XYZ file of C-alpha atoms in Angstrom:
557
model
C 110.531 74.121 88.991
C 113.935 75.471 89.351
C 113.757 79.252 91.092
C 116.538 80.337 88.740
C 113.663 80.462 86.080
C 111.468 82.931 88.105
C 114.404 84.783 89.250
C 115.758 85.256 85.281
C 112.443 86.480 83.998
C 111.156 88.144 86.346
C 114.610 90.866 86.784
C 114.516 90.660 82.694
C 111.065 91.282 82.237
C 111.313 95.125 84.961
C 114.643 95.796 83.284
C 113.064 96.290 80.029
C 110.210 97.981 81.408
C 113.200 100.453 82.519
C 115.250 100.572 79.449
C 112.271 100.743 77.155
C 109.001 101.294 78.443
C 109.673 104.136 81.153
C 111.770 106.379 78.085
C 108.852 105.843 76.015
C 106.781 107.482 78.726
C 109.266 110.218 80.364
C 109.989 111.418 76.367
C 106.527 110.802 74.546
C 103.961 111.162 77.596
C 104.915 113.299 80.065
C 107.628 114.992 77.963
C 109.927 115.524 80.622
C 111.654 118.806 80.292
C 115.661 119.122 81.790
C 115.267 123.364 81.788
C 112.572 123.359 83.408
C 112.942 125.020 86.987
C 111.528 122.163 89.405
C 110.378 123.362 92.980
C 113.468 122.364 94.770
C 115.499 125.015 93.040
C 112.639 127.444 92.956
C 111.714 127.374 96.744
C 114.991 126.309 97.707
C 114.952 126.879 101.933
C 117.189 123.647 103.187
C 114.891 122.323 105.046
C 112.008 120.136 102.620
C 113.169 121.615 99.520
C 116.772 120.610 98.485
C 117.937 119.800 95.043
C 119.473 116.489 95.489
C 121.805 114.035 93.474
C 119.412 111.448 91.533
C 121.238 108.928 93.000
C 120.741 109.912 96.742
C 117.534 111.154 96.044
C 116.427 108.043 94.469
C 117.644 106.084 97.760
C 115.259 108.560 99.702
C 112.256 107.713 97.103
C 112.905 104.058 97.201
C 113.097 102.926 100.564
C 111.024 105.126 101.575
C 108.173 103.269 99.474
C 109.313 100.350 99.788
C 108.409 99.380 103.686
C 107.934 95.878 104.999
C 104.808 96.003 102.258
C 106.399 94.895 99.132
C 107.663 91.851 101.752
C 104.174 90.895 103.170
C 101.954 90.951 100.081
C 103.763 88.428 98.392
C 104.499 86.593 101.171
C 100.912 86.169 101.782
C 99.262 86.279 98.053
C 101.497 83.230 97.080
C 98.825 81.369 99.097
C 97.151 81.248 96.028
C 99.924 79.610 94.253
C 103.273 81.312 92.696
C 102.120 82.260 89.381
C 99.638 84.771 90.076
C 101.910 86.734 92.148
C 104.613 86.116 90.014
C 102.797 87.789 87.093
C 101.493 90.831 88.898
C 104.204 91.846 90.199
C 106.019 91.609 87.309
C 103.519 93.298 84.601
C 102.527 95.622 87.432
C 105.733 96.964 88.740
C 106.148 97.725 84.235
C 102.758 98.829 83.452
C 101.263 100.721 86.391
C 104.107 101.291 89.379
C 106.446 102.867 87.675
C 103.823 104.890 85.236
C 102.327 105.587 88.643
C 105.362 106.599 90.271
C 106.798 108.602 87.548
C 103.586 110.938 87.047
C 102.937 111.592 90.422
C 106.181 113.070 90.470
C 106.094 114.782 87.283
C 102.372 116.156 88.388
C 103.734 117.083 91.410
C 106.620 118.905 90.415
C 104.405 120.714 87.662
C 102.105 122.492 90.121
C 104.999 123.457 92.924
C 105.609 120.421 94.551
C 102.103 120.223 95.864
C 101.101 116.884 97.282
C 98.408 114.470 95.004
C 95.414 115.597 97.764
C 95.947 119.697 97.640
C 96.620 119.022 93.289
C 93.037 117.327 93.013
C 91.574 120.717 94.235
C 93.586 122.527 91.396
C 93.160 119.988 88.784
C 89.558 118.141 89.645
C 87.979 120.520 92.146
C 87.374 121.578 95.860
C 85.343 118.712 96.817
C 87.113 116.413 95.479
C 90.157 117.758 97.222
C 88.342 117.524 100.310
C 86.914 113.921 99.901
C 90.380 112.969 98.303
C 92.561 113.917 101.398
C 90.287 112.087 104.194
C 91.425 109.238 102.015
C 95.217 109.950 102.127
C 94.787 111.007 105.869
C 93.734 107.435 106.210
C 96.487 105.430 104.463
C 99.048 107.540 105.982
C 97.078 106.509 109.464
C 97.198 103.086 108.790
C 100.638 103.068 107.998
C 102.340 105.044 110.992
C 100.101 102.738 113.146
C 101.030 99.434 111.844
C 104.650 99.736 111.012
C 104.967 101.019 114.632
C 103.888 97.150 115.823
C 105.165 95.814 112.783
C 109.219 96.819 113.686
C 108.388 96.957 117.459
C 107.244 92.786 117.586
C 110.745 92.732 114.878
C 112.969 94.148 117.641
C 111.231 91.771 120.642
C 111.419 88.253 118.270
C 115.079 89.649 116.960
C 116.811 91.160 119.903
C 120.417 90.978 117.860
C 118.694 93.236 115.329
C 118.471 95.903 117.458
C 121.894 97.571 117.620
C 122.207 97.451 113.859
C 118.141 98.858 113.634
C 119.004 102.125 115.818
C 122.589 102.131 115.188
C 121.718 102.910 111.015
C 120.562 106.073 112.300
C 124.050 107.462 113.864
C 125.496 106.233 110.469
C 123.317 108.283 108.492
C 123.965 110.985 110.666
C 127.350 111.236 109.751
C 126.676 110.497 106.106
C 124.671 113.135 105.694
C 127.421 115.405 106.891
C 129.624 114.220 104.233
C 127.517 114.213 101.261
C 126.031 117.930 102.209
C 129.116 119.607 103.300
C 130.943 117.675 100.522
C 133.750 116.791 102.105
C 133.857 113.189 100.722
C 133.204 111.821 97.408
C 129.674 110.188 97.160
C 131.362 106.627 95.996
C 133.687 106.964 98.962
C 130.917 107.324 101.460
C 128.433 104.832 100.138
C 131.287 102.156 100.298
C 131.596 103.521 104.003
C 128.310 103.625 104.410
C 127.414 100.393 103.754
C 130.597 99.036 105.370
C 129.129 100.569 108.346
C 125.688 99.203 108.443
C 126.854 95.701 107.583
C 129.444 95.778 110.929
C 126.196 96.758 112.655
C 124.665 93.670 111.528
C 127.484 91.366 112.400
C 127.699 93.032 115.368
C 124.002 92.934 116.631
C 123.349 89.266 117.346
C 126.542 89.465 119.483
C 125.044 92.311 121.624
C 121.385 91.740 121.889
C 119.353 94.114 123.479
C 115.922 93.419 125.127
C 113.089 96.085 126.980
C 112.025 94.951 130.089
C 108.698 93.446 130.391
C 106.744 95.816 131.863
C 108.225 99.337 132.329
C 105.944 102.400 133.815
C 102.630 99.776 133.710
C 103.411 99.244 129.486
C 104.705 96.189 127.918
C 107.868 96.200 125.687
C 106.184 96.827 122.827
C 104.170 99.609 123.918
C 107.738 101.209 124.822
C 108.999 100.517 121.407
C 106.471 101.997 119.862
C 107.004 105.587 121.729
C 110.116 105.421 121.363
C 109.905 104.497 117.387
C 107.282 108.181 117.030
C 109.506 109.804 119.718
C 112.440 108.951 117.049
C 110.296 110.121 113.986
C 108.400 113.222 115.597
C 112.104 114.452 115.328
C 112.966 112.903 112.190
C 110.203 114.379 110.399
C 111.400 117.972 111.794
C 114.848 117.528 110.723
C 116.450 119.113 107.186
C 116.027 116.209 104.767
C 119.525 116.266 104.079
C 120.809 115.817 107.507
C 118.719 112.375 108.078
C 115.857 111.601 105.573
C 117.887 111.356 102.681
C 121.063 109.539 103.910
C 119.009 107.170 106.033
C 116.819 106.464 103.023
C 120.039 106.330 100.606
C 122.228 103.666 102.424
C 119.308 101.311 103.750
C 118.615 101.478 99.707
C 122.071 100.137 98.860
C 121.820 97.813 102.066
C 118.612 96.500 100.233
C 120.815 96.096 96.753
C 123.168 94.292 98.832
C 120.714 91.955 100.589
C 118.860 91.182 96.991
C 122.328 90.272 95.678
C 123.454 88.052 98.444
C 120.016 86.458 98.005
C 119.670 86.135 94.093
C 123.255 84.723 94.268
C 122.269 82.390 96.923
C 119.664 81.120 94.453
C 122.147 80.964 91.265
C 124.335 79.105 93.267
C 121.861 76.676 95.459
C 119.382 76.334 92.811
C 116.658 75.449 95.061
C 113.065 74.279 94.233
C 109.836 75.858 93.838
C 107.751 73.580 96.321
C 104.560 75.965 96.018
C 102.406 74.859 93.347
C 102.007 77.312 90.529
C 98.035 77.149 90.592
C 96.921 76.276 94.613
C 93.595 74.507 94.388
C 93.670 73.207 97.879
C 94.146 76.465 99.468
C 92.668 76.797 103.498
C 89.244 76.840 104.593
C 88.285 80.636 105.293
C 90.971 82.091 102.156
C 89.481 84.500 100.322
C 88.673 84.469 96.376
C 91.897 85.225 93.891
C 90.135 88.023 92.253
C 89.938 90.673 93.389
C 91.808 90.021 96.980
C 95.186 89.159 94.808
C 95.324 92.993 93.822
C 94.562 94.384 96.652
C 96.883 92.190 98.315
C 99.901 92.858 96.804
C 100.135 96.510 96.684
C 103.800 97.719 97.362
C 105.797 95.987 94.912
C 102.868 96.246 91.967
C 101.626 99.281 92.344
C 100.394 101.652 95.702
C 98.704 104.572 96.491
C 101.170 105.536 99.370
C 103.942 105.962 96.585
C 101.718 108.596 94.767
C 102.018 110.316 98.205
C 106.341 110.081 98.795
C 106.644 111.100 94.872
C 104.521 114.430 95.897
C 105.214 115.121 99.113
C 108.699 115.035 99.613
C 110.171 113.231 96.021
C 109.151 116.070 94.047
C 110.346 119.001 96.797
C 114.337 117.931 96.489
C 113.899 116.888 92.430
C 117.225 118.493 91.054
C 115.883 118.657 86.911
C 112.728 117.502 85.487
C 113.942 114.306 83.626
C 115.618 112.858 86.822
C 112.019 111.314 87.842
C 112.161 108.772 85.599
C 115.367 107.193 87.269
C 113.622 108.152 90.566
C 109.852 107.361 90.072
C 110.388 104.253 87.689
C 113.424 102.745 88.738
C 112.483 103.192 92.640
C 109.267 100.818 91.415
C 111.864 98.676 89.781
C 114.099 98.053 93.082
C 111.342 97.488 94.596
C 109.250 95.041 92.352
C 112.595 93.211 92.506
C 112.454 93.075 96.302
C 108.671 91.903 95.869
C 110.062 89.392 93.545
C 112.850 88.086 96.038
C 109.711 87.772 98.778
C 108.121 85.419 96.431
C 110.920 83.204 95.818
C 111.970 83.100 99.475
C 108.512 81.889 100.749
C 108.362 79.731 97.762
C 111.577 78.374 97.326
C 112.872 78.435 100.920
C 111.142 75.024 102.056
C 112.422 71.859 101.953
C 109.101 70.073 100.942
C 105.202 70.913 99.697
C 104.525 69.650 103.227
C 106.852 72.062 104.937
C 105.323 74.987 102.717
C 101.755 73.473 103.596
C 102.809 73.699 107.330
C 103.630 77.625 107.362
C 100.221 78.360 105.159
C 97.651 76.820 107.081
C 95.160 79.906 107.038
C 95.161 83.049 104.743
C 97.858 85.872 106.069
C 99.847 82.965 107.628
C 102.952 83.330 105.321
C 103.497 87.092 106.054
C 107.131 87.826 107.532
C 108.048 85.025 108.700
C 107.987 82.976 105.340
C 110.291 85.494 103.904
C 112.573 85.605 106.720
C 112.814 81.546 107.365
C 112.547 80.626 103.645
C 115.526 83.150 102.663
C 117.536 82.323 105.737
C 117.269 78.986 104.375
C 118.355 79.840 100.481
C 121.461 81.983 102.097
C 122.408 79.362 104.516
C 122.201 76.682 101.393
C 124.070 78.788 98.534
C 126.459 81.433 100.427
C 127.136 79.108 103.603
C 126.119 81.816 106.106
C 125.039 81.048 109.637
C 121.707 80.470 110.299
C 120.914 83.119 112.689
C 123.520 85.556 110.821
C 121.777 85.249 107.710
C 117.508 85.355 109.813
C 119.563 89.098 111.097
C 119.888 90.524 107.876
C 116.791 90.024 106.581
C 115.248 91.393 109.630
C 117.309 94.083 109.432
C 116.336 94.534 106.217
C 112.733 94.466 106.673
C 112.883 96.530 109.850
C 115.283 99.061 108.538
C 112.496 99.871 105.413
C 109.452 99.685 108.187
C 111.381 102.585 110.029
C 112.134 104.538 106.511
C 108.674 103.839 105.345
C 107.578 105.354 109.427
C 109.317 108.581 108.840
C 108.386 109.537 105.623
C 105.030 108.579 106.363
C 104.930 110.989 109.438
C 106.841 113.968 107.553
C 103.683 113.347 105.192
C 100.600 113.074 107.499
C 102.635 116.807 108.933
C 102.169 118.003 105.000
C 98.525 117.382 105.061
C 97.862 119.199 108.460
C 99.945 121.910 107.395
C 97.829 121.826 104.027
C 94.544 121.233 106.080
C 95.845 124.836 107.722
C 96.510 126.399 104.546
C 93.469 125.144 103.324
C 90.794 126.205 106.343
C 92.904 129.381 107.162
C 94.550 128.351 110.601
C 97.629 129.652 110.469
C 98.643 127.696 113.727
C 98.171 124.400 112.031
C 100.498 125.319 109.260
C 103.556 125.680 111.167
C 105.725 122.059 111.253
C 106.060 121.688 115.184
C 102.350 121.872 115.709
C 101.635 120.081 112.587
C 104.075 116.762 113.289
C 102.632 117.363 116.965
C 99.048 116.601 115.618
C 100.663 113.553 113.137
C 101.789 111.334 116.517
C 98.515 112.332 118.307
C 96.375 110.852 115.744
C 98.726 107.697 115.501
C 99.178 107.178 119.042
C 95.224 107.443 119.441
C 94.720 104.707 116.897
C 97.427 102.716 118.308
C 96.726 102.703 122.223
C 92.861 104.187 121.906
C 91.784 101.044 120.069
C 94.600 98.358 120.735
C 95.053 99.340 124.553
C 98.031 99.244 126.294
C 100.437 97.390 123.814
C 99.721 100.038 121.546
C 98.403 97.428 118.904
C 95.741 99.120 117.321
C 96.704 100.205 114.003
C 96.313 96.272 113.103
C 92.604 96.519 113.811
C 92.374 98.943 110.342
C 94.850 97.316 108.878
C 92.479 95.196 107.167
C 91.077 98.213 105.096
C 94.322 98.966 104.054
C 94.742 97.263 101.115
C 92.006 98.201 99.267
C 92.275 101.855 101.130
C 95.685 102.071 99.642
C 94.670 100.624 96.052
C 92.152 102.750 95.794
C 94.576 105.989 96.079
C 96.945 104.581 93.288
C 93.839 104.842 91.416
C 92.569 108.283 91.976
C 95.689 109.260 91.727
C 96.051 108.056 88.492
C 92.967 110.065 87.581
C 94.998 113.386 88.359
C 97.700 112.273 86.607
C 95.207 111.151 83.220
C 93.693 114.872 83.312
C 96.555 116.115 82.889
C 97.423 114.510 79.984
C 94.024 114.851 78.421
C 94.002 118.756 78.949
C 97.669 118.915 77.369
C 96.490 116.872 74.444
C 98.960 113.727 74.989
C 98.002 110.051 74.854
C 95.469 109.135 78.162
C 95.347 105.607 77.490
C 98.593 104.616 79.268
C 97.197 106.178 82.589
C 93.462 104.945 81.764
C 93.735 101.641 81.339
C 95.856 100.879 84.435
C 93.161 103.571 86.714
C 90.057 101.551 85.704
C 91.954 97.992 86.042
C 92.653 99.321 89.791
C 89.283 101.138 90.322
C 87.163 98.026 89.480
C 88.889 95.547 91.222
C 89.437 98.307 93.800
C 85.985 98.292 94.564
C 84.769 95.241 94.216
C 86.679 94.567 97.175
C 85.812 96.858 99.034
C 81.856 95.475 98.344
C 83.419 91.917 99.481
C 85.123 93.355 102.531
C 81.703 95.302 103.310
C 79.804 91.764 103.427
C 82.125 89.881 105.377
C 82.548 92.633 108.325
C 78.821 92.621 107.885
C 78.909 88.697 108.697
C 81.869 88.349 111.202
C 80.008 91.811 113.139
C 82.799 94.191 112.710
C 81.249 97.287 112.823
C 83.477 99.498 113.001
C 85.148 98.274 110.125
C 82.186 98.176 108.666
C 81.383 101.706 109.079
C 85.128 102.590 107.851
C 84.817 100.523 104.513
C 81.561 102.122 103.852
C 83.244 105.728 104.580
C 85.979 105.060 102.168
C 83.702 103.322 99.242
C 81.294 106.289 99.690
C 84.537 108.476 99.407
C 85.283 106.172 96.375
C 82.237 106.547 94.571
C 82.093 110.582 95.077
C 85.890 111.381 93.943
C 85.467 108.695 90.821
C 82.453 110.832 90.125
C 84.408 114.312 90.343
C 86.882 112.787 88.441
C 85.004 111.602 85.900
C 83.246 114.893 85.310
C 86.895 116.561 85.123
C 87.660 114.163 82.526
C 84.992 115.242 80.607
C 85.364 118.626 80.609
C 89.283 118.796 79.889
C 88.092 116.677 76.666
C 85.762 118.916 76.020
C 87.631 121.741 76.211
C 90.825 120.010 74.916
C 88.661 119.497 71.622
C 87.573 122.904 71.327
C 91.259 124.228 71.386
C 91.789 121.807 68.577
């Protein structure tokens, strides 16, 4: 099967959603409002709340999202075949990401930019709240951890990707000067921008750049990962204008840039699908396609951890009301197209069945390194580009979103400590330095506490993650349904897609529960059974809420 087909329907099939589907719901559902004064403007202070161009701002959202996640799921879930993953993260990215997206801005930005966890208190309840944010706490955990190791063993295999990796950050230093003092056009400075970062890339195989061995008793990739929370300790302290959001807004036209090279290389190579559509000779020890497909591919479908960007720092800089439909739906867009581009590299990017059959010999055996191989191959093949040229960029690509991805996800776990302080009255914890202080502990615990001295332990979670994360899209689809229900509007567009994710949600988690049980993994054992207990009691909360804001939504009526 030609990979033009997939590529066609799949970018035709989200830019309807776009054009159709998400005005439907920004007009009829969450009747987004341009008067009305969003938090940016009201608590305006230059630091987390800055009203900010759509277009920069939906860079910022975006990337931010987007991560090395929307990259591995698919990567891995086509293990199963290419249609399944085709079709969920097509249908998905229409019908739940960018509905999820959307409202958790629009929620967020309607009860003063508060993040999803502190709005459950307010809109479900205190214990709910309380249950809700040990969950968030969690996925932001995982996260931090694993994209730590994730770009760290990036920069050791790729040592050319380096320069253009760390040198992205001086660039949007100096882009962020320009756009917020104004001294250059926006057009002007993405072309420079961009410009820029692609030197960088030619540049970096040319200078590679390697850590020692073993410096101070700690392998390279221990340093690399201090270094990487060293790096977003102070990025996460930083005015979002002067880093966050011009980091976030170039590395999101890099990523245009990469998917263009890459669907052009397909228009013009043509190359085969060599995966089968339905695989029904997958490994010994793979998993079952329902429910692991869903909780699989997250990023690039749907994910809890954008329910948590669109709140916590989306919905602070959110210039009017009606700009988070370009920012919320469209950021799901770019980056079900990016999930979409995963699929056909590590499906199309093989010379044979055989060659494909050689890379996915066990479940979670695809991963990175089908995407970056199989794509090299499709850019090498239609656009000419050298080998190890073309293996750069789409490191540099997946690296560059792990690091966005990283700092957000710090600036984040500081929000909920400094809500945690709010919340429990210690005024201490509420203040940023202490706040991002107590973020990096927490990672760097989990990192070198359970993974010793390479600082790998954020992997041993990471297992839980998928379903950890699912499971927050849901609930936080729950907020966003309530909502709705106690302003009289249609539910069903949020309900359906919540129980979709909470059943197959927690089925596997049961799954997971059994085979820790089996393999003697207890600590994951004991973690699965802390977040399905957590599951169970916010579903519950919710699900009284829901109740009562029909209730009392029919007795106004």
């Amino acid at each position: 099967m030609s990979a033009i087909i997939l590529l066609l329907l799949g970018l035709g099939g989200m830019a309807a959603g776009y054009f159709l589907y998400s005005r439907f719901i920004a007009e009829k559902i969450y009747q987004l409002d341009p008067d009305f004064r969003t938090p940016a403007h009201e608590y305006e202070d230059g630091v987390d709340f800055v009203p900010t161009n759509r277009y920069v701002l939906w860079g910022h959202h975006f990337t931010s999202v987007a991560g090395a996640a929307p990259i591995v799921g698919p990567a891995i879930a086509v293990i199963w075949g290419w249609l399944p993953a085709f079709l969920w993260v097509v249908f998905g990215t229409i019908f739940f990401a960018g509905v999820h997206d959307s409202g958790a801005i629009w929620a967020s930005v309607r009860n003063r930019a508060k993040s999803v966890g502190a709005l459950t208190g307010e809109v479900v309840g205190g214990r709910a709240r309380s249950v809700f944010m040990i969950v968030i706490f969690l996925v932001l955990l995982m996260v931090n951890a694993v994209f730590g190791v994730v770009i760290a063993k990036l920069l050791i295999n790729n040592p050319g990707a380096v320069v253009p990796v760390w040198g992205a950050i001086a660039v949007a230093l100096v882009i962020g000067q320009l756009i917020y003092r104004r001294i250059i056009g926006l057009g002007i400075v993405s072309i420079v921008g961009v410009v820029a970062l692609y030197a960088l890339i030619y540049v970096g195989p040319q200078v590679p750049v390697s850590l020692p061995d073993s410096f101070m008793g700690l392998s390279a990739s221990a340093n690399w990962i201090l270094l990487l929370f060293a790096y977003a300790a102070i990025a996460s302290l930083l005015p979002v204008w002067m880093l966050l959001q011009p980091r976030d807004y170039i590395n999101g036209l890099q990523l245009f840039v990469g998917l263009i090279l890459l669907y052009g290389a397909v228009l013009l190579a043509n190359p085969t699908v060599v995966a089968p559509m339905i695989n029904h000779d997958v490994p010994a020890g793979t998993p079952s396609l329902l429910p692991l497909l869903f909780v699989t591919i997250a990023c690039g479908a749907i994910s809890g951890f954008h329910g948590l960007v669109a709140s916590g720092t989306s919905s602070k800089q959110l210039n009017r009301e009606t700009d988070a439909r370009f920012v919320g739906y469209f950021g799901a867009v770019g980056e079900g197209a990016l999930a979409l581009a995963s699929i056909l590299a590590a499906t199309a990017g093989f010379a044979s069945l055989a060659d494909w059959q050689a890379v996915y010999t066990a479940f979670g055996s695809g991963s990175l390194t089908a995407f970056v191989d199989g794509g090299a191959a499709i850019l090498a093949n239609g656009l000419g580009l050298d080998a190890s040229v073309a293996a750069t960029l789409l490191t540099v690509m997946a690296a560059l979103f792990a690091g966005t991805t990283m700092d957000t996800g710090l600036r984040l776990q500081r929000y909920i400590f400094q809500e945690w302080g709010e919340i429990y009255q210690q005024k201490w914890m509420g203040k940023p330095f202490p706040a991002t202080l107590l973020a990096v502990i927490s990672c760097l615990l989990l990192a070198f506490g359970a993974g010793g001295a390479d600082g790998s332990g954020g992997l041993l979670i990471w297992p839980l993650f998928g379903t950890t994360n699912q499971l927050l899209a849901g609930l936080t689809l729950l907020v966003i349904t309530i909502m709705l229900v106690r302003r009289g509007r249609p539910a069903i567009y949020t309900l359906a897609p919540l129980v979709f994710l909470l059943v197959m949600t927690l089925a596997a988690l049961l799954i997971q529960l059994k085979q820790f049980f089996e393999q003697s993994k207890w600590f994951l054992l004991g973690l699965d059974a802390v977040v399905l207990v957590a599951a169970i009691l916010v579903t519950l909360e919710c699900v009284a809420a829901l109740k009562r804001s029909r209730q009392e939504s029919t007795g106004e009526a």
